[in-house]
mmCIF file of C-alpha atoms (C1' of nucleotides) in Angstrom:
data_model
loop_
_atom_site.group_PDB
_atom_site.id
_atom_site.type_symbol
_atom_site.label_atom_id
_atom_site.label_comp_id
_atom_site.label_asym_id
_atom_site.label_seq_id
_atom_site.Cartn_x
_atom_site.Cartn_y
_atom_site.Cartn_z
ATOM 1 C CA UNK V 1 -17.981 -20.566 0.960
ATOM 2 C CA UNK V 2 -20.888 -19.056 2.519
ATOM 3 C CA UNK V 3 -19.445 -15.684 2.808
ATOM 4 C CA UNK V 4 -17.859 -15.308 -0.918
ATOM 5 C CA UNK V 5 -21.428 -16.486 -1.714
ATOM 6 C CA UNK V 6 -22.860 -13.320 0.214
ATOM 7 C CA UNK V 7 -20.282 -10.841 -1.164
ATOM 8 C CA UNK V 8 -21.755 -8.601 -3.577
ATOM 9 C CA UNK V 9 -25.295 -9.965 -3.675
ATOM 10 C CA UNK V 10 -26.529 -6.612 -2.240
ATOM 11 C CA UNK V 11 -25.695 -3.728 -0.321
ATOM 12 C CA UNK V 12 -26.884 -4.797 3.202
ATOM 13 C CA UNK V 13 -25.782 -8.746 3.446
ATOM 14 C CA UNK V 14 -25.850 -10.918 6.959
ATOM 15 C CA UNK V 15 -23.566 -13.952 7.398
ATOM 16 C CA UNK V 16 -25.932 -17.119 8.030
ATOM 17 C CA UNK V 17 -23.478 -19.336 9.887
ATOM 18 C CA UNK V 18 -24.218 -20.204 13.181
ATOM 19 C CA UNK V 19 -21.868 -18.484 14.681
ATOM 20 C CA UNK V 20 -21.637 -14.800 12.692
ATOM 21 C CA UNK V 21 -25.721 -14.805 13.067
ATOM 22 C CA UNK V 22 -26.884 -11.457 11.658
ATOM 23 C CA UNK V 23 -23.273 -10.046 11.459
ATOM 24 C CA UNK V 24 -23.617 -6.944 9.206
ATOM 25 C CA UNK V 25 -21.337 -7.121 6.062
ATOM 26 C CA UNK V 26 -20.811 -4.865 3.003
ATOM 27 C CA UNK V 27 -20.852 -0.792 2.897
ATOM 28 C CA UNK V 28 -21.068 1.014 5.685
ATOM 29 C CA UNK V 29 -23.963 3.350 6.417
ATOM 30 C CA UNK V 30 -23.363 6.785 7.479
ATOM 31 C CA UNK V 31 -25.313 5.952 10.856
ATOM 32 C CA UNK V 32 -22.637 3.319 11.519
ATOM 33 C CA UNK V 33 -20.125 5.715 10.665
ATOM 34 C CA UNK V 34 -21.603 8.128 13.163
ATOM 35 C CA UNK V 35 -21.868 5.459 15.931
ATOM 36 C CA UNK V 36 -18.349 3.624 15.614
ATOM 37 C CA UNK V 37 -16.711 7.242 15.764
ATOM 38 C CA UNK V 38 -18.728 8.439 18.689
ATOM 39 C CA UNK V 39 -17.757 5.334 20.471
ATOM 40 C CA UNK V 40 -14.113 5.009 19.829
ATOM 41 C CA UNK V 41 -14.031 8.475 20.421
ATOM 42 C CA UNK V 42 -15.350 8.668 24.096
ATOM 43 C CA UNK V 43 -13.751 4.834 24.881
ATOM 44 C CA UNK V 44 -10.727 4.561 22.508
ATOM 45 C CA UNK V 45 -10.069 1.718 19.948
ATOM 46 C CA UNK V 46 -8.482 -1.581 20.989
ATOM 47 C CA UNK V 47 -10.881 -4.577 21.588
ATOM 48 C CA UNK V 48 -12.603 -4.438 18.382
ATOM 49 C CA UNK V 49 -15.189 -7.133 19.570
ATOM 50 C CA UNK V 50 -16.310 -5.835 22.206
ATOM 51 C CA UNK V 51 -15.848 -2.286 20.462
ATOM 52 C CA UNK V 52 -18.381 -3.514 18.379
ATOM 53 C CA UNK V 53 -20.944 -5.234 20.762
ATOM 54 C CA UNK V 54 -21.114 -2.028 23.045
ATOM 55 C CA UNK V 55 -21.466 0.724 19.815
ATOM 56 C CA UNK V 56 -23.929 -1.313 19.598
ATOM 57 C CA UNK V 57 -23.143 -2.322 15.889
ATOM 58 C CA UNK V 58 -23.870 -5.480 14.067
ATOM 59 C CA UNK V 59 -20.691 -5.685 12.886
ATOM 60 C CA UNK V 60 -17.181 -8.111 13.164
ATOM 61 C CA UNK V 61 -14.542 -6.480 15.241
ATOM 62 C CA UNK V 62 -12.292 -7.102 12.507
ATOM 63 C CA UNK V 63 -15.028 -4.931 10.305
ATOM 64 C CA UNK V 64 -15.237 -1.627 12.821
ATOM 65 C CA UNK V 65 -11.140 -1.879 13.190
ATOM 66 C CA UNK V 66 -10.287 -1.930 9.001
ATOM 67 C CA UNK V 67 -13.467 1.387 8.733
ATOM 68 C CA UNK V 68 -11.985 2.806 11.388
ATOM 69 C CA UNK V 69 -7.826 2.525 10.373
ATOM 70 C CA UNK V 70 -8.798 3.205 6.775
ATOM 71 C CA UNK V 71 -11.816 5.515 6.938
ATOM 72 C CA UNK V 72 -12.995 7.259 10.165
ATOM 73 C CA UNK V 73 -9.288 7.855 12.203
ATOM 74 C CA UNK V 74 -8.745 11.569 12.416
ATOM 75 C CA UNK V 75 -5.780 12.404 10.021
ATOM 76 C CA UNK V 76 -6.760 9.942 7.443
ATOM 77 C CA UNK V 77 -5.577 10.693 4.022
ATOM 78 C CA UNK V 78 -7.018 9.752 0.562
ATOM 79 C CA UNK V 79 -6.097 10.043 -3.089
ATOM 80 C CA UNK V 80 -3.475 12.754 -4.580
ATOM 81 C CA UNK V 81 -0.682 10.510 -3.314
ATOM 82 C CA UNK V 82 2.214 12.667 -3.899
ATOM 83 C CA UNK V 83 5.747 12.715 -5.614
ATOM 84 C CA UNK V 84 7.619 12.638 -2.153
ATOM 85 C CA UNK V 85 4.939 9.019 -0.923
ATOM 86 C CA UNK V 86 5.601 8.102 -4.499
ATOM 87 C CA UNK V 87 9.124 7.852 -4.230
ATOM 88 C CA UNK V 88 8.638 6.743 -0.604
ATOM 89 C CA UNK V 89 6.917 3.441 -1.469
ATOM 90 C CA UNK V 90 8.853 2.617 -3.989
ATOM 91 C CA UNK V 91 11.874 2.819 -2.239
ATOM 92 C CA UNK V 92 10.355 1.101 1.222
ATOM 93 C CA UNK V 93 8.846 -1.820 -1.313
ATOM 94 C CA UNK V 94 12.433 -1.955 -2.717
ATOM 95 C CA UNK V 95 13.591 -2.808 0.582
ATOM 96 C CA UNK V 96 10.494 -4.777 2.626
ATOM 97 C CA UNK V 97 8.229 -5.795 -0.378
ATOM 98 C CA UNK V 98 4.970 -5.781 0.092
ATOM 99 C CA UNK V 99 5.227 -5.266 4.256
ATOM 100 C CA UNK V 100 2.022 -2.498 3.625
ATOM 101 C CA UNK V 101 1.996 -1.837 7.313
ATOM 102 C CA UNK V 102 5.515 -1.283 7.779
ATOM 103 C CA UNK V 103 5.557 1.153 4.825
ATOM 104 C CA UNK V 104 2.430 2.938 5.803
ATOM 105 C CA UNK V 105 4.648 3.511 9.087
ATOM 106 C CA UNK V 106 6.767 5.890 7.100
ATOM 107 C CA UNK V 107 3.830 7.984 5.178
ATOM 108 C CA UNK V 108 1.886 9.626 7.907
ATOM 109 C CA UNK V 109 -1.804 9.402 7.124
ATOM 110 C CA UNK V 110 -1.473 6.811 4.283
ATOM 111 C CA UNK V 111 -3.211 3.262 5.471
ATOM 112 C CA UNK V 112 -1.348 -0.324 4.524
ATOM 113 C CA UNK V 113 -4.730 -0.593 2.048
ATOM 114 C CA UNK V 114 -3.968 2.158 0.437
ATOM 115 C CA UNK V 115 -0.860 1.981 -0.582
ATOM 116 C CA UNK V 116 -0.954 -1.867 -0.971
ATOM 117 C CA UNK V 117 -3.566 -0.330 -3.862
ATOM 118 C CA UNK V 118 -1.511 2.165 -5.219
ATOM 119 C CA UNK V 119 1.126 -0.842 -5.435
ATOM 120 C CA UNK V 120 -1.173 -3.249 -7.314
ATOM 121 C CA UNK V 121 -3.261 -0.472 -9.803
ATOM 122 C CA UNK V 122 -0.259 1.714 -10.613
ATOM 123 C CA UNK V 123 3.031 -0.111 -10.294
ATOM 124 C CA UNK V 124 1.787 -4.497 -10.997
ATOM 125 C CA UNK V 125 0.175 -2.498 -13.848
ATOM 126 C CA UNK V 126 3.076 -1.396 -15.017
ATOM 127 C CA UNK V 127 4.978 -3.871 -14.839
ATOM 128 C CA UNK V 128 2.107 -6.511 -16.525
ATOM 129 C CA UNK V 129 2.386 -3.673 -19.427
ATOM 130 C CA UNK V 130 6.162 -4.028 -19.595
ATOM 131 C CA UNK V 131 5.445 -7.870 -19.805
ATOM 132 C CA UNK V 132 7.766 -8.139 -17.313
ATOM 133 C CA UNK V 133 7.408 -9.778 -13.608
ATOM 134 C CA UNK V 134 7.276 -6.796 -10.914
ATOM 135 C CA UNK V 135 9.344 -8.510 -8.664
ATOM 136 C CA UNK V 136 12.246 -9.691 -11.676
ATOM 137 C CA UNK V 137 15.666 -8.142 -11.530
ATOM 138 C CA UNK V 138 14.645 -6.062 -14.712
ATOM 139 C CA UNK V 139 11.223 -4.502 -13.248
ATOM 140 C CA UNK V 140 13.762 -3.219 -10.401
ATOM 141 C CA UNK V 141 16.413 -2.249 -11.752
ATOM 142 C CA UNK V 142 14.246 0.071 -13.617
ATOM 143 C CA UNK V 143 12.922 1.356 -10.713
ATOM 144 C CA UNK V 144 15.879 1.895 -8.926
ATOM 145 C CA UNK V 145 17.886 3.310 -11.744
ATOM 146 C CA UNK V 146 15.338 5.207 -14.054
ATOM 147 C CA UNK V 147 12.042 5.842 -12.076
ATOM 148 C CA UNK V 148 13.021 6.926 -8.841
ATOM 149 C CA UNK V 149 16.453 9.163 -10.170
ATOM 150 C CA UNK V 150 13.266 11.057 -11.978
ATOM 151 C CA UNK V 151 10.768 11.539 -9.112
ATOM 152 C CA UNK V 152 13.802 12.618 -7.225
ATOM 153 C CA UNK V 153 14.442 15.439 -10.557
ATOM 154 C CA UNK V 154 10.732 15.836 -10.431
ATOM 155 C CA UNK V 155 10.582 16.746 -6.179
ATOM 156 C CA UNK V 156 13.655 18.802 -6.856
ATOM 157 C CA UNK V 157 12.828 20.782 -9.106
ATOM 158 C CA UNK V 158 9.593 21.315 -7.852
ATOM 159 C CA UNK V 159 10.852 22.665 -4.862
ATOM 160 C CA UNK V 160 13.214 24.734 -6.903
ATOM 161 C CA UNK V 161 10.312 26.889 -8.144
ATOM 162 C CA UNK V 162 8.669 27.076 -4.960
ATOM 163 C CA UNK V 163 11.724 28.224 -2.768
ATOM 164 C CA UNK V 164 15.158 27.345 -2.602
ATOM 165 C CA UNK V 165 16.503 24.038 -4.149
ATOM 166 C CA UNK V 166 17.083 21.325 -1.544
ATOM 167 C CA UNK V 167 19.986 19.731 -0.894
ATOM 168 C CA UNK V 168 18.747 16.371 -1.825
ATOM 169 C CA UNK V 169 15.578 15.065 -2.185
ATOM 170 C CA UNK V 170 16.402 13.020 1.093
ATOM 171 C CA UNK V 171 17.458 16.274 2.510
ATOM 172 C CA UNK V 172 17.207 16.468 6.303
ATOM 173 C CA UNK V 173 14.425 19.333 6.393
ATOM 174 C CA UNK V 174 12.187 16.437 4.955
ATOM 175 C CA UNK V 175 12.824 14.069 8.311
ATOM 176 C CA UNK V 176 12.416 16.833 10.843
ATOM 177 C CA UNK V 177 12.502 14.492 13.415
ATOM 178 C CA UNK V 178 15.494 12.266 11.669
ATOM 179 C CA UNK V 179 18.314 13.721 14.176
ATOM 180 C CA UNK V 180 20.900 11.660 12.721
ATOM 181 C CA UNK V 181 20.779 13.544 9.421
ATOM 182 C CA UNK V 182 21.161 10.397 7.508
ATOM 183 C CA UNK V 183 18.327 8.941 5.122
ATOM 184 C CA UNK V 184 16.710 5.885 5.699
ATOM 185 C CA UNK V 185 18.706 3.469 4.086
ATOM 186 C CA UNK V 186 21.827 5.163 5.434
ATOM 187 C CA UNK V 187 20.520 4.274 8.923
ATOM 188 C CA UNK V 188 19.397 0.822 7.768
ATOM 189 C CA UNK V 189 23.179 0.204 6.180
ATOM 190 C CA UNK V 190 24.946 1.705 8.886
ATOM 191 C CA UNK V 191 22.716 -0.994 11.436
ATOM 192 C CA UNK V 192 20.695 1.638 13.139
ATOM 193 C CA UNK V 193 17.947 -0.933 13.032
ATOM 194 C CA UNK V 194 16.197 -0.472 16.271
ATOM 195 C CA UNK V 195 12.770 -0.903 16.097
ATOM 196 C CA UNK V 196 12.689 2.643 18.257
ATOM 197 C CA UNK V 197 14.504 4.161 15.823
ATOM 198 C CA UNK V 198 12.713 3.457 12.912
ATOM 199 C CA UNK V 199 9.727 5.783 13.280
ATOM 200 C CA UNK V 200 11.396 8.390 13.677
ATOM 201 C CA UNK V 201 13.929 8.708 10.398
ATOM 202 C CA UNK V 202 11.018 10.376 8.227
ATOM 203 C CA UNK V 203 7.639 10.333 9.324
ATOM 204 C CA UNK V 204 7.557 14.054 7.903
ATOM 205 C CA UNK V 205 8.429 13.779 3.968
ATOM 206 C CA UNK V 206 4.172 14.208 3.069
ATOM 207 C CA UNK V 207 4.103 16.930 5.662
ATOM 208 C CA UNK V 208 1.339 15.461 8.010
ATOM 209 C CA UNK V 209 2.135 14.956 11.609
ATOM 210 C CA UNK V 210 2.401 11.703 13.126
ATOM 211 C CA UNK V 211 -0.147 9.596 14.310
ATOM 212 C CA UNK V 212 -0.968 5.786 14.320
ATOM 213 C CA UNK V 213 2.933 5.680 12.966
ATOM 214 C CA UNK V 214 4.051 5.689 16.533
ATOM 215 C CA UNK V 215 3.754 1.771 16.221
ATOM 216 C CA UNK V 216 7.020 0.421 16.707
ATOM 217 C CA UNK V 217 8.727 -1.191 13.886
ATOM 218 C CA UNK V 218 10.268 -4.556 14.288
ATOM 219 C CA UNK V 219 13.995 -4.529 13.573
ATOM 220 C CA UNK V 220 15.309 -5.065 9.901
ATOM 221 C CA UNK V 221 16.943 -8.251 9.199
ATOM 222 C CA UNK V 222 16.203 -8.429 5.774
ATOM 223 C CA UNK V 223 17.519 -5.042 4.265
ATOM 224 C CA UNK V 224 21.287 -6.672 3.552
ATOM 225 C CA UNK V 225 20.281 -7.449 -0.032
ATOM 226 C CA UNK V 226 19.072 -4.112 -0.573
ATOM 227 C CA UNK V 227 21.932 -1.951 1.364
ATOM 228 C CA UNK V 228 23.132 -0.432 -1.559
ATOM 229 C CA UNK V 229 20.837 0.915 -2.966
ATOM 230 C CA UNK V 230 20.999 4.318 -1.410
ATOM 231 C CA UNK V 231 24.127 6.409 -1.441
ATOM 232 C CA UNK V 232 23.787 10.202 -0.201
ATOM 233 C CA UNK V 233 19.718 9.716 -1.890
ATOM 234 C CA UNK V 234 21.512 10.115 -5.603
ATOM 235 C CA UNK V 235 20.376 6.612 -6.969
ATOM 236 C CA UNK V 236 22.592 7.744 -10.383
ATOM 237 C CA UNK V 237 25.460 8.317 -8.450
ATOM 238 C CA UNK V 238 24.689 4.930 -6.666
ATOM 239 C CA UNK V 239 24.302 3.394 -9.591
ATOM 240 C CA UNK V 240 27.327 4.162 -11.033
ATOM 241 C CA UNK V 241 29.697 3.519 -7.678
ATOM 242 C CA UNK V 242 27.573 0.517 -7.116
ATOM 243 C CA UNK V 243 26.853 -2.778 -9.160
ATOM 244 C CA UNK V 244 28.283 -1.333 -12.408
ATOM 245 C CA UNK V 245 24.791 -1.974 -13.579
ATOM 246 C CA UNK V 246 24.026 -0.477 -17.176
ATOM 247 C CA UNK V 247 26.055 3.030 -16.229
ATOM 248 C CA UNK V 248 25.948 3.870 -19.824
ATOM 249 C CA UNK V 249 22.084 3.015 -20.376
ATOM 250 C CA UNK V 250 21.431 5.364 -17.054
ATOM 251 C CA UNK V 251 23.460 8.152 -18.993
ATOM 252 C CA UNK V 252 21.701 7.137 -22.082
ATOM 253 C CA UNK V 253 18.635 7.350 -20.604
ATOM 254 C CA UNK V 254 19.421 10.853 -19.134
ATOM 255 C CA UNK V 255 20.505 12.291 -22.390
ATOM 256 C CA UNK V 256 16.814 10.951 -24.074
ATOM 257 C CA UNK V 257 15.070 12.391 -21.253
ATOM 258 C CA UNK V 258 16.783 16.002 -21.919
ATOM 259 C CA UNK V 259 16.335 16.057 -25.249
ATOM 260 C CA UNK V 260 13.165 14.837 -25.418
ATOM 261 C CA UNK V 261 12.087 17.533 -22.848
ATOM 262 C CA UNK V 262 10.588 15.151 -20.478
ATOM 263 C CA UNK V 263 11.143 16.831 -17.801
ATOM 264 C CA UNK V 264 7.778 18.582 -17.560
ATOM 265 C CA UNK V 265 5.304 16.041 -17.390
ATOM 266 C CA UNK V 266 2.870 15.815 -14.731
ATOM 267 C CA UNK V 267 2.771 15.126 -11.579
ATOM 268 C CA UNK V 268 2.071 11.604 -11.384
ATOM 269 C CA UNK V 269 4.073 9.033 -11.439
ATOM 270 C CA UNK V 270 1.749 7.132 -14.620
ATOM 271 C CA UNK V 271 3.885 9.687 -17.252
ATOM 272 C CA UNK V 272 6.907 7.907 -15.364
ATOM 273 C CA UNK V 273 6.059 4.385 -16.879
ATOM 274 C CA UNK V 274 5.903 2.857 -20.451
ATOM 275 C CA UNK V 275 8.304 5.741 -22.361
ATOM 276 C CA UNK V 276 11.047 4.321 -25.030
ATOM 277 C CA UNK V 277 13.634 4.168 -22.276
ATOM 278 C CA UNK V 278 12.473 2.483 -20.135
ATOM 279 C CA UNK V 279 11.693 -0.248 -22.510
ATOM 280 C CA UNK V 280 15.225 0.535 -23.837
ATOM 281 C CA UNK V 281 16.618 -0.167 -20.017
ATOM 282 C CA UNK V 282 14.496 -3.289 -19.715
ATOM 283 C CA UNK V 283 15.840 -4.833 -23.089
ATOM 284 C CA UNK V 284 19.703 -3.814 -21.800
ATOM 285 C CA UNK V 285 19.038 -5.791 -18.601
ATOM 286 C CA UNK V 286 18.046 -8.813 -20.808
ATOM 287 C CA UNK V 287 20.705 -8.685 -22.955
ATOM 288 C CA UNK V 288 23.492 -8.195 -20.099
ATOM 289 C CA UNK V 289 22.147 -11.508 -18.848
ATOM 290 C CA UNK V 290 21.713 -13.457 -21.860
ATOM 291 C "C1'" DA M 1 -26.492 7.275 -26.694
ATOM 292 C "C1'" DA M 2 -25.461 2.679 -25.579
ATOM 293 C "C1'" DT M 3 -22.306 -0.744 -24.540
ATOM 294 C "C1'" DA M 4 -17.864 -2.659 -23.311
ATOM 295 C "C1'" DT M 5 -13.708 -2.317 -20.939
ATOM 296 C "C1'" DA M 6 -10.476 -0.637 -17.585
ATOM 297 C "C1'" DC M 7 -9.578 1.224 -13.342
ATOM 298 C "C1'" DC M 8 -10.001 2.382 -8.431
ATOM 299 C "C1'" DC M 9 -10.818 1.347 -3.855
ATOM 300 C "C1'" DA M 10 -13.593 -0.303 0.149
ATOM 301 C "C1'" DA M 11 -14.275 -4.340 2.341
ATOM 302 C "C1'" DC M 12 -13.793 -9.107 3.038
ATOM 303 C "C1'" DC M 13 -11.130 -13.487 3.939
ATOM 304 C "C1'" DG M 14 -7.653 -16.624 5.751
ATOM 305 C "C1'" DC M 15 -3.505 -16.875 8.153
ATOM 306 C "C1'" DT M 16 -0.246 -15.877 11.825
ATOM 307 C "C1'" DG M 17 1.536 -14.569 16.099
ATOM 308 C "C1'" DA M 18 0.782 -12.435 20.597
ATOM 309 C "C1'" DA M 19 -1.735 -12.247 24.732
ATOM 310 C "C1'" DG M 20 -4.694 -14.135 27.993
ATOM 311 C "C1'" DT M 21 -6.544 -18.060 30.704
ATOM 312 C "C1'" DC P 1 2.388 -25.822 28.843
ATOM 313 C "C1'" DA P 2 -1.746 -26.212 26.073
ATOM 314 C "C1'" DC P 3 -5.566 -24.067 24.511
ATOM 315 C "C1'" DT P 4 -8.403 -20.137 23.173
ATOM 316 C "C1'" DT P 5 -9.174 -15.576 21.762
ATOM 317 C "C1'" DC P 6 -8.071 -11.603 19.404
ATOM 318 C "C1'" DA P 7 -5.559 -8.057 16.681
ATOM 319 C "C1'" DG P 8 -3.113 -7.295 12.791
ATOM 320 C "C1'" DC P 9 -1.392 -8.365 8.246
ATOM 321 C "C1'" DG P 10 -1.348 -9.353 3.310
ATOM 322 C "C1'" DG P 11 -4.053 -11.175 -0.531
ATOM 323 C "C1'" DT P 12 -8.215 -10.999 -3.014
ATOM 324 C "C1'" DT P 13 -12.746 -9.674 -4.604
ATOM 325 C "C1'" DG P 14 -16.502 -7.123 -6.483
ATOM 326 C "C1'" DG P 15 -19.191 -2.782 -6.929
ATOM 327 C "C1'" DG P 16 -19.006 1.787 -8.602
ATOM 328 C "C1'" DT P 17 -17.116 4.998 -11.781
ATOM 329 C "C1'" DA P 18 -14.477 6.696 -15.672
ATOM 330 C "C1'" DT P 19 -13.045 6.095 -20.261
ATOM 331 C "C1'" DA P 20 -13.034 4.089 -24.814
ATOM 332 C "C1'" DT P 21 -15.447 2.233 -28.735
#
DNA sequence: AATATACCCAACCGCTGAAGT
DNA sequence: CACTTCAGCGGTTGGGTATAT
């Protein structure tokens, strides 16, 4: 393809087909930068095409719409994703899979490309490492019942030594806007699935106000499989009320971390992956089955 | 210091569904 | 109702950079 041909044969490329003639492609220039932002600025987004004919760039629609969502929108965020979006994607993923948009809904700032990166560099990663699949019962379990229960400790106690603990980690002062008091998957299980609704359970947790988020989210049929997976935000109390699922390797797991001290790592969620227990957990959830 | 490898992320592509004609 | 256009989404790629050897 003529295009895949182009791709990375320089840093200024133009389309040759008939029909993209001289269609700009590849990084963009800080003068395009300048011009997209002073147009959308003065005449608003929406109608990428013709967005693009009248800024007078030589670029796609599609092209000034992904550098504007990802790059130029006011509020934009990049890098230092933190504990709280951390624990965010993994439990949205847990529940939507790789629906970037929808999850980007619920992390103010945060574009679908960016987290669908974090998803593939960090968390595939791991799970290539753990030779197992990242979508396999094992991969998560482990997330569910080992890696999240210790962001949660991690966000806790963090807050601990900054001011008072929290309640939970899906405590309400982190959904300022989430009237109901309940946490996300609480409003999924309970059927509060209306696409209004959904916006406004936690747009808050990273502390940015809202912006492109005010999208409306289509309404959840899919969540049923995952409806237990959040009970009060204490995924080791879920998972020992729950599926039964490897109660003792969760305590086991617990009593490593403690006396191991682990507890104090960093603050990304890399330190999370690839320690003994979690291989442990992974070889307990292939036993159980064979 | 030079080279190889791994990682990150911006940008592209094809596909799909909604809206317009 | 059929067709066309367009916006948005998820998957993929490749260049730049960091790290290891």
């Amino acid at each position: 393809m003529d295009n895949q041909i182009l791709r990375g044969c320089g840093s200024s490329k133009y389309v040759s087909c008939e029909d993209a003639m001289d269609v700009r492609r590849g990084p963009w220039t800080d003068e395009e930068d300048s011009m997209l932002k002073n147009y959308v600025t003065v005449h608003g987004d929406g109608r990428w095409n013709s967005v693009a004919r009248c800024a007078g760039l030589n670029r796609t629609g599609k092209s000034c719409r992904l550098r504007w969502l990802n790059y130029l929108r006011p509020n934009v965020k990049r890098g230092n994703i933190t504990l709280q979006e951390q624990l965010l994607i993994l439990e949205l993923h847990s529940r939507w899979g790789n629906r970037w948009s929808k999850i980007a809904q619920y992390l103010p700032g945060r574009t679908d490309n960016e987290i669908k990166n974090y998803w593939r560099t960090r968390v595939q990663k791991q799970a290539k490492q753990l030779k197992c699949d990242v979508n396999s019962k094992q991969f998560r379990d482990a997330m569910r019942y080992v890696w999240m229960p210790r962001l949660m400790e991690r966000i806790r106690a963090a807050a601990e030594s900054h001011s008072g603990p929290p309640t939970s980690a899906y405590n309400t002062d982190q959904f300022p806007n989430n009237h109901t008091g309940v946490n996300p998957s609480q409003a999924q299980a309970s059927g509060s699935d209306h696409p209004v609704d959904q916006p406004h359970i936690m747009p808050g947790i990273s502390g940015a106000s809202s912006d492109s988020s005010d999208a409306q989210v289509s309404s959840i049929s899919d969540l049923t499989e995952y409806n237990d997976l959040s009970g009060g935000g204490n995924y080791l109390d879920n998972s020992q009320n729950g599926s039964g699922l490897c109660k003792q390797a969760v305590m086991d797991i617990q009593g490593f971390e403690h006396s191991n001290g682990w507890f104090g790592g960093g603050d990304t969620l890399d330190s999370l992956w690839n320690d003994e227990s979690t291989v442990w957990f992974l070889q307990q959830q292939l036993c159980d089955e064979a």
